């Protein structure tokens, strides 16, 4: 925003080559010092700066070029389960949220069953809904009961 | 929303009077209150138009422009679908505006089917900025602008018009035709 080198000297010439050789020593030392520390004086000479203000037409052609415009997506289709829109290679957001909600409730139930951290039993878990009994495969598994009807998308 | 009861035939002349009905009577929304004289039976049916906008959105007008440019000329369903899967911040806001406008069209503007709309105009404008100080080195400071923008949309009932595609070959053909049409004027 505001330029930094406000303390640079206005003169910007190569000191020693312009001065005659018969100059006194203190004056030569003064001129040589800024050259030996190549800081502000040298950098001013090669710093890149815009020559002219870019017109709004030039700016617009750059900002509105084809490659900078947003591309229209052609991979959007309706989800066959719920009818909301989804992208072809991504799960439907609505269906995923619905499943997340149910799994959240299952996790809450497991938390209540366990009662504290690091108390998970070293056995598999099976989720049973209303009116279901554990089958022969679910012999030694931990049972989590959910007091509702089995959702259509959660098959045994 | 209050509606101006304009006297039938003189509606065009009276519309230039400053009648401030409500506090938020901004220019774009005022277009919704325009009342046309009843159409004659031979005239083709005038398609319904809905004007909607949202003011002081915390987003840049230049960034909003890209989204507005994308949905220009699309049908409303297509526009809403594209905005749903766009990752930009302005896309979510724009989608809400389009849904509000669609609802307004069906409820207040006598649009029969909510899908039978297309985006005729869509653009962004600069809102009122807040100014803050941005500290630089050496005691220097800059004035930082907290940018806000407005978004305007006009929905029209009907099928979206197809943009005319002129290929290079067509343009070349027209140029050659123009050359062939040259004659010498005032000749025998």
PDB file of N, CA and C in Angstrom, chain B residues 115-177:
ATOM      1  N   UNK B 115     -41.476 -25.327 -12.289  1.00  0.00           N
ATOM      2  CA  UNK B 115     -40.322 -25.678 -13.121  1.00  0.00           C
ATOM      3  C   UNK B 115     -40.300 -24.914 -14.428  1.00  0.00           C
ATOM      4  N   UNK B 116     -41.401 -24.269 -14.773  1.00  0.00           N
ATOM      5  CA  UNK B 116     -41.519 -23.599 -16.069  1.00  0.00           C
ATOM      6  C   UNK B 116     -40.928 -22.198 -16.022  1.00  0.00           C
ATOM      7  N   UNK B 117     -39.817 -22.026 -15.313  1.00  0.00           N
ATOM      8  CA  UNK B 117     -39.168 -20.720 -15.191  1.00  0.00           C
ATOM      9  C   UNK B 117     -37.741 -20.830 -15.698  1.00  0.00           C
ATOM     10  N   UNK B 118     -37.199 -19.700 -16.176  1.00  0.00           N
ATOM     11  CA  UNK B 118     -35.772 -19.690 -16.513  1.00  0.00           C
ATOM     12  C   UNK B 118     -35.160 -18.365 -16.051  1.00  0.00           C
ATOM     13  N   UNK B 119     -33.842 -18.383 -15.911  1.00  0.00           N
ATOM     14  CA  UNK B 119     -33.128 -17.211 -15.409  1.00  0.00           C
ATOM     15  C   UNK B 119     -32.874 -16.281 -16.587  1.00  0.00           C
ATOM     16  N   UNK B 120     -33.631 -15.175 -16.637  1.00  0.00           N
ATOM     17  CA  UNK B 120     -33.444 -14.241 -17.748  1.00  0.00           C
ATOM     18  C   UNK B 120     -32.270 -13.310 -17.475  1.00  0.00           C
ATOM     19  N   UNK B 121     -32.213 -12.757 -16.243  1.00  0.00           N
ATOM     20  CA  UNK B 121     -31.112 -11.864 -15.893  1.00  0.00           C
ATOM     21  C   UNK B 121     -30.562 -12.276 -14.546  1.00  0.00           C
ATOM     22  N   UNK B 122     -29.230 -12.204 -14.415  1.00  0.00           N
ATOM     23  CA  UNK B 122     -28.627 -12.528 -13.120  1.00  0.00           C
ATOM     24  C   UNK B 122     -27.298 -11.809 -13.053  1.00  0.00           C
ATOM     25  N   UNK B 123     -27.118 -10.963 -12.046  1.00  0.00           N
ATOM     26  CA  UNK B 123     -25.867 -10.230 -11.932  1.00  0.00           C
ATOM     27  C   UNK B 123     -25.655  -9.820 -10.484  1.00  0.00           C
ATOM     28  N   UNK B 124     -24.424  -9.387 -10.202  1.00  0.00           N
ATOM     29  CA  UNK B 124     -24.078  -8.978  -8.837  1.00  0.00           C
ATOM     30  C   UNK B 124     -23.675  -7.514  -8.869  1.00  0.00           C
ATOM     31  N   UNK B 125     -23.867  -6.870  -7.721  1.00  0.00           N
ATOM     32  CA  UNK B 125     -23.504  -5.456  -7.616  1.00  0.00           C
ATOM     33  C   UNK B 125     -22.765  -5.217  -6.321  1.00  0.00           C
ATOM     34  N   UNK B 126     -22.122  -4.060  -6.223  1.00  0.00           N
ATOM     35  CA  UNK B 126     -21.326  -3.731  -5.029  1.00  0.00           C
ATOM     36  C   UNK B 126     -22.263  -3.293  -3.915  1.00  0.00           C
ATOM     37  N   UNK B 127     -22.028  -3.809  -2.705  1.00  0.00           N
ATOM     38  CA  UNK B 127     -22.812  -3.364  -1.545  1.00  0.00           C
ATOM     39  C   UNK B 127     -22.056  -2.286  -0.816  1.00  0.00           C
ATOM     40  N   UNK B 128     -22.551  -1.918   0.374  1.00  0.00           N
ATOM     41  CA  UNK B 128     -21.848  -0.890   1.154  1.00  0.00           C
ATOM     42  C   UNK B 128     -20.723  -1.549   1.921  1.00  0.00           C
ATOM     43  N   UNK B 129     -19.491  -1.026   1.722  1.00  0.00           N
ATOM     44  CA  UNK B 129     -18.325  -1.638   2.359  1.00  0.00           C
ATOM     45  C   UNK B 129     -18.095  -1.043   3.744  1.00  0.00           C
ATOM     46  N   UNK B 130     -17.489  -1.856   4.629  1.00  0.00           N
ATOM     47  CA  UNK B 130     -16.986  -1.338   5.900  1.00  0.00           C
ATOM     48  C   UNK B 130     -15.484  -1.133   5.735  1.00  0.00           C
ATOM     49  N   UNK B 131     -14.936  -0.122   6.415  1.00  0.00           N
ATOM     50  CA  UNK B 131     -13.494   0.123   6.283  1.00  0.00           C
ATOM     51  C   UNK B 131     -12.790  -0.244   7.584  1.00  0.00           C
ATOM     52  N   UNK B 132     -11.641  -0.905   7.441  1.00  0.00           N
ATOM     53  CA  UNK B 132     -10.848  -1.286   8.599  1.00  0.00           C
ATOM     54  C   UNK B 132      -9.398  -0.925   8.312  1.00  0.00           C
ATOM     55  N   UNK B 133      -8.563  -0.960   9.374  1.00  0.00           N
ATOM     56  CA  UNK B 133      -7.149  -0.628   9.186  1.00  0.00           C
ATOM     57  C   UNK B 133      -6.346  -1.910   9.101  1.00  0.00           C
ATOM     58  N   UNK B 134      -5.446  -1.968   8.116  1.00  0.00           N
ATOM     59  CA  UNK B 134      -4.543  -3.101   7.972  1.00  0.00           C
ATOM     60  C   UNK B 134      -3.147  -2.594   8.246  1.00  0.00           C
ATOM     61  N   UNK B 135      -2.496  -3.162   9.259  1.00  0.00           N
ATOM     62  CA  UNK B 135      -1.198  -2.633   9.694  1.00  0.00           C
ATOM     63  C   UNK B 135      -0.073  -3.194   8.845  1.00  0.00           C
ATOM     64  N   UNK B 136       0.808  -2.301   8.320  1.00  0.00           N
ATOM     65  CA  UNK B 136       1.994  -2.722   7.579  1.00  0.00           C
ATOM     66  C   UNK B 136       3.217  -2.450   8.448  1.00  0.00           C
ATOM     67  N   UNK B 137       4.423  -2.709   7.913  1.00  0.00           N
ATOM     68  CA  UNK B 137       5.639  -2.449   8.665  1.00  0.00           C
ATOM     69  C   UNK B 137       5.951  -0.973   8.683  1.00  0.00           C
ATOM     70  N   UNK B 138       6.916  -0.599   9.508  1.00  0.00           N
ATOM     71  CA  UNK B 138       7.411   0.768   9.587  1.00  0.00           C
ATOM     72  C   UNK B 138       6.314   1.792   9.909  1.00  0.00           C
ATOM     73  N   UNK B 139       5.330   1.379  10.668  1.00  0.00           N
ATOM     74  CA  UNK B 139       4.289   2.330  11.058  1.00  0.00           C
ATOM     75  C   UNK B 139       3.347   2.717   9.944  1.00  0.00           C
ATOM     76  N   UNK B 140       3.440   2.037   8.780  1.00  0.00           N
ATOM     77  CA  UNK B 140       2.546   2.357   7.669  1.00  0.00           C
ATOM     78  C   UNK B 140       1.248   1.595   7.866  1.00  0.00           C
ATOM     79  N   UNK B 141       0.184   2.080   7.282  1.00  0.00           N
ATOM     80  CA  UNK B 141      -1.105   1.403   7.392  1.00  0.00           C
ATOM     81  C   UNK B 141      -1.829   1.493   6.062  1.00  0.00           C
ATOM     82  N   UNK B 142      -2.702   0.544   5.851  1.00  0.00           N
ATOM     83  CA  UNK B 142      -3.561   0.586   4.665  1.00  0.00           C
ATOM     84  C   UNK B 142      -4.995   0.513   5.126  1.00  0.00           C
ATOM     85  N   UNK B 143      -5.910   0.955   4.291  1.00  0.00           N
ATOM     86  CA  UNK B 143      -7.335   0.881   4.647  1.00  0.00           C
ATOM     87  C   UNK B 143      -7.887  -0.356   3.962  1.00  0.00           C
ATOM     88  N   UNK B 144      -8.367  -1.300   4.775  1.00  0.00           N
ATOM     89  CA  UNK B 144      -8.894  -2.560   4.260  1.00  0.00           C
ATOM     90  C   UNK B 144     -10.399  -2.420   4.090  1.00  0.00           C
ATOM     91  N   UNK B 145     -10.932  -2.930   2.970  1.00  0.00           N
ATOM     92  CA  UNK B 145     -12.380  -2.883   2.749  1.00  0.00           C
ATOM     93  C   UNK B 145     -12.981  -4.227   3.099  1.00  0.00           C
ATOM     94  N   UNK B 146     -14.004  -4.229   3.948  1.00  0.00           N
ATOM     95  CA  UNK B 146     -14.767  -5.464   4.199  1.00  0.00           C
ATOM     96  C   UNK B 146     -15.877  -5.472   3.161  1.00  0.00           C
ATOM     97  N   UNK B 147     -15.731  -6.377   2.167  1.00  0.00           N
ATOM     98  CA  UNK B 147     -16.598  -6.272   0.981  1.00  0.00           C
ATOM     99  C   UNK B 147     -17.956  -6.924   1.216  1.00  0.00           C
ATOM    100  N   UNK B 148     -18.959  -6.295   0.644  1.00  0.00           N
ATOM    101  CA  UNK B 148     -20.317  -6.833   0.614  1.00  0.00           C
ATOM    102  C   UNK B 148     -20.821  -6.701  -0.814  1.00  0.00           C
ATOM    103  N   UNK B 149     -21.774  -7.565  -1.197  1.00  0.00           N
ATOM    104  CA  UNK B 149     -22.323  -7.447  -2.540  1.00  0.00           C
ATOM    105  C   UNK B 149     -23.819  -7.685  -2.502  1.00  0.00           C
ATOM    106  N   UNK B 150     -24.473  -7.239  -3.582  1.00  0.00           N
ATOM    107  CA  UNK B 150     -25.900  -7.547  -3.767  1.00  0.00           C
ATOM    108  C   UNK B 150     -25.991  -8.562  -4.890  1.00  0.00           C
ATOM    109  N   UNK B 151     -27.045  -9.356  -4.890  1.00  0.00           N
ATOM    110  CA  UNK B 151     -27.279 -10.275  -6.002  1.00  0.00           C
ATOM    111  C   UNK B 151     -28.700 -10.080  -6.508  1.00  0.00           C
ATOM    112  N   UNK B 152     -28.835  -9.918  -7.848  1.00  0.00           N
ATOM    113  CA  UNK B 152     -30.140  -9.660  -8.470  1.00  0.00           C
ATOM    114  C   UNK B 152     -30.449 -10.769  -9.453  1.00  0.00           C
ATOM    115  N   UNK B 153     -31.717 -11.204  -9.480  1.00  0.00           N
ATOM    116  CA  UNK B 153     -32.115 -12.232 -10.432  1.00  0.00           C
ATOM    117  C   UNK B 153     -33.510 -11.940 -10.950  1.00  0.00           C
ATOM    118  N   UNK B 154     -33.720 -12.232 -12.243  1.00  0.00           N
ATOM    119  CA  UNK B 154     -35.043 -12.076 -12.855  1.00  0.00           C
ATOM    120  C   UNK B 154     -35.424 -13.403 -13.469  1.00  0.00           C
ATOM    121  N   UNK B 155     -36.534 -13.959 -13.001  1.00  0.00           N
ATOM    122  CA  UNK B 155     -37.029 -15.224 -13.550  1.00  0.00           C
ATOM    123  C   UNK B 155     -38.201 -14.936 -14.464  1.00  0.00           C
ATOM    124  N   UNK B 156     -38.236 -15.618 -15.610  1.00  0.00           N
ATOM    125  CA  UNK B 156     -39.326 -15.430 -16.567  1.00  0.00           C
ATOM    126  C   UNK B 156     -39.955 -16.788 -16.811  1.00  0.00           C
ATOM    127  N   UNK B 157     -41.281 -16.793 -16.954  1.00  0.00           N
ATOM    128  CA  UNK B 157     -41.984 -18.061 -17.166  1.00  0.00           C
ATOM    129  C   UNK B 157     -41.735 -18.535 -18.585  1.00  0.00           C
ATOM    130  N   UNK B 158     -41.613 -19.835 -18.758  1.00  0.00           N
ATOM    131  CA  UNK B 158     -41.488 -20.368 -20.109  1.00  0.00           C
ATOM    132  C   UNK B 158     -40.233 -21.192 -20.267  1.00  0.00           C
ATOM    133  N   UNK B 159     -40.010 -21.638 -21.503  1.00  0.00           N
ATOM    134  CA  UNK B 159     -38.836 -22.462 -21.828  1.00  0.00           C
ATOM    135  C   UNK B 159     -37.656 -21.518 -22.063  1.00  0.00           C
ATOM    136  N   UNK B 160     -36.456 -21.841 -21.559  1.00  0.00           N
ATOM    137  CA  UNK B 160     -35.320 -20.934 -21.777  1.00  0.00           C
ATOM    138  C   UNK B 160     -35.006 -20.802 -23.262  1.00  0.00           C
ATOM    139  N   UNK B 161     -34.750 -19.568 -23.734  1.00  0.00           N
ATOM    140  CA  UNK B 161     -34.461 -19.377 -25.167  1.00  0.00           C
ATOM    141  C   UNK B 161     -33.087 -19.934 -25.509  1.00  0.00           C
ATOM    142  N   UNK B 162     -32.995 -20.572 -26.687  1.00  0.00           N
ATOM    143  CA  UNK B 162     -31.709 -21.168 -27.082  1.00  0.00           C
ATOM    144  C   UNK B 162     -30.813 -20.078 -27.650  1.00  0.00           C
ATOM    145  N   UNK B 163     -29.566 -20.003 -27.171  1.00  0.00           N
ATOM    146  CA  UNK B 163     -28.676 -18.975 -27.733  1.00  0.00           C
ATOM    147  C   UNK B 163     -28.266 -19.363 -29.154  1.00  0.00           C
ATOM    148  N   UNK B 164     -28.253 -18.358 -30.014  1.00  0.00           N
ATOM    149  CA  UNK B 164     -27.953 -18.625 -31.422  1.00  0.00           C
ATOM    150  C   UNK B 164     -26.455 -18.930 -31.575  1.00  0.00           C
ATOM    151  N   UNK B 165     -26.147 -20.069 -32.184  1.00  0.00           N
ATOM    152  CA  UNK B 165     -24.744 -20.463 -32.347  1.00  0.00           C
ATOM    153  C   UNK B 165     -24.273 -20.074 -33.741  1.00  0.00           C
ATOM    154  N   UNK B 166     -23.322 -19.145 -33.800  1.00  0.00           N
ATOM    155  CA  UNK B 166     -22.772 -18.774 -35.101  1.00  0.00           C
ATOM    156  C   UNK B 166     -21.392 -19.375 -35.229  1.00  0.00           C
ATOM    157  N   UNK B 167     -21.228 -20.324 -36.145  1.00  0.00           N
ATOM    158  CA  UNK B 167     -19.912 -20.935 -36.317  1.00  0.00           C
ATOM    159  C   UNK B 167     -19.031 -20.025 -37.159  1.00  0.00           C
ATOM    160  N   UNK B 168     -17.762 -20.369 -37.211  1.00  0.00           N
ATOM    161  CA  UNK B 168     -16.835 -19.604 -38.036  1.00  0.00           C
ATOM    162  C   UNK B 168     -17.196 -19.690 -39.498  1.00  0.00           C
ATOM    163  N   UNK B 169     -17.706 -20.859 -39.899  1.00  0.00           N
ATOM    164  CA  UNK B 169     -18.082 -21.061 -41.303  1.00  0.00           C
ATOM    165  C   UNK B 169     -19.209 -20.115 -41.676  1.00  0.00           C
ATOM    166  N   UNK B 170     -20.199 -19.941 -40.771  1.00  0.00           N
ATOM    167  CA  UNK B 170     -21.322 -19.028 -41.061  1.00  0.00           C
ATOM    168  C   UNK B 170     -20.823 -17.602 -41.217  1.00  0.00           C
ATOM    169  N   UNK B 171     -19.919 -17.214 -40.324  1.00  0.00           N
ATOM    170  CA  UNK B 171     -19.391 -15.846 -40.401  1.00  0.00           C
ATOM    171  C   UNK B 171     -18.618 -15.637 -41.695  1.00  0.00           C
ATOM    172  N   UNK B 172     -17.859 -16.657 -42.094  1.00  0.00           N
ATOM    173  CA  UNK B 172     -17.097 -16.547 -43.346  1.00  0.00           C
ATOM    174  C   UNK B 172     -18.041 -16.431 -44.533  1.00  0.00           C
ATOM    175  N   UNK B 173     -19.123 -17.252 -44.481  1.00  0.00           N
ATOM    176  CA  UNK B 173     -20.109 -17.199 -45.574  1.00  0.00           C
ATOM    177  C   UNK B 173     -20.723 -15.811 -45.694  1.00  0.00           C
ATOM    178  N   UNK B 174     -21.034 -15.204 -44.553  1.00  0.00           N
ATOM    179  CA  UNK B 174     -21.648 -13.864 -44.560  1.00  0.00           C
ATOM    180  C   UNK B 174     -20.691 -12.843 -45.130  1.00  0.00           C
ATOM    181  N   UNK B 175     -19.402 -12.996 -44.759  1.00  0.00           N
ATOM    182  CA  UNK B 175     -18.401 -12.058 -45.253  1.00  0.00           C
ATOM    183  C   UNK B 175     -18.293 -12.144 -46.772  1.00  0.00           C
ATOM    184  N   UNK B 176     -18.261 -13.382 -47.284  1.00  0.00           N
ATOM    185  CA  UNK B 176     -18.145 -13.580 -48.746  1.00  0.00           C
ATOM    186  C   UNK B 176     -19.390 -13.026 -49.452  1.00  0.00           C
ATOM    187  N   UNK B 177     -20.559 -13.224 -48.845  1.00  0.00           N
ATOM    188  CA  UNK B 177     -21.801 -12.693 -49.413  1.00  0.00           C
ATOM    189  C   UNK B 177     -21.766 -11.178 -49.480  1.00  0.00           C
TER     190      UNK B 177
END
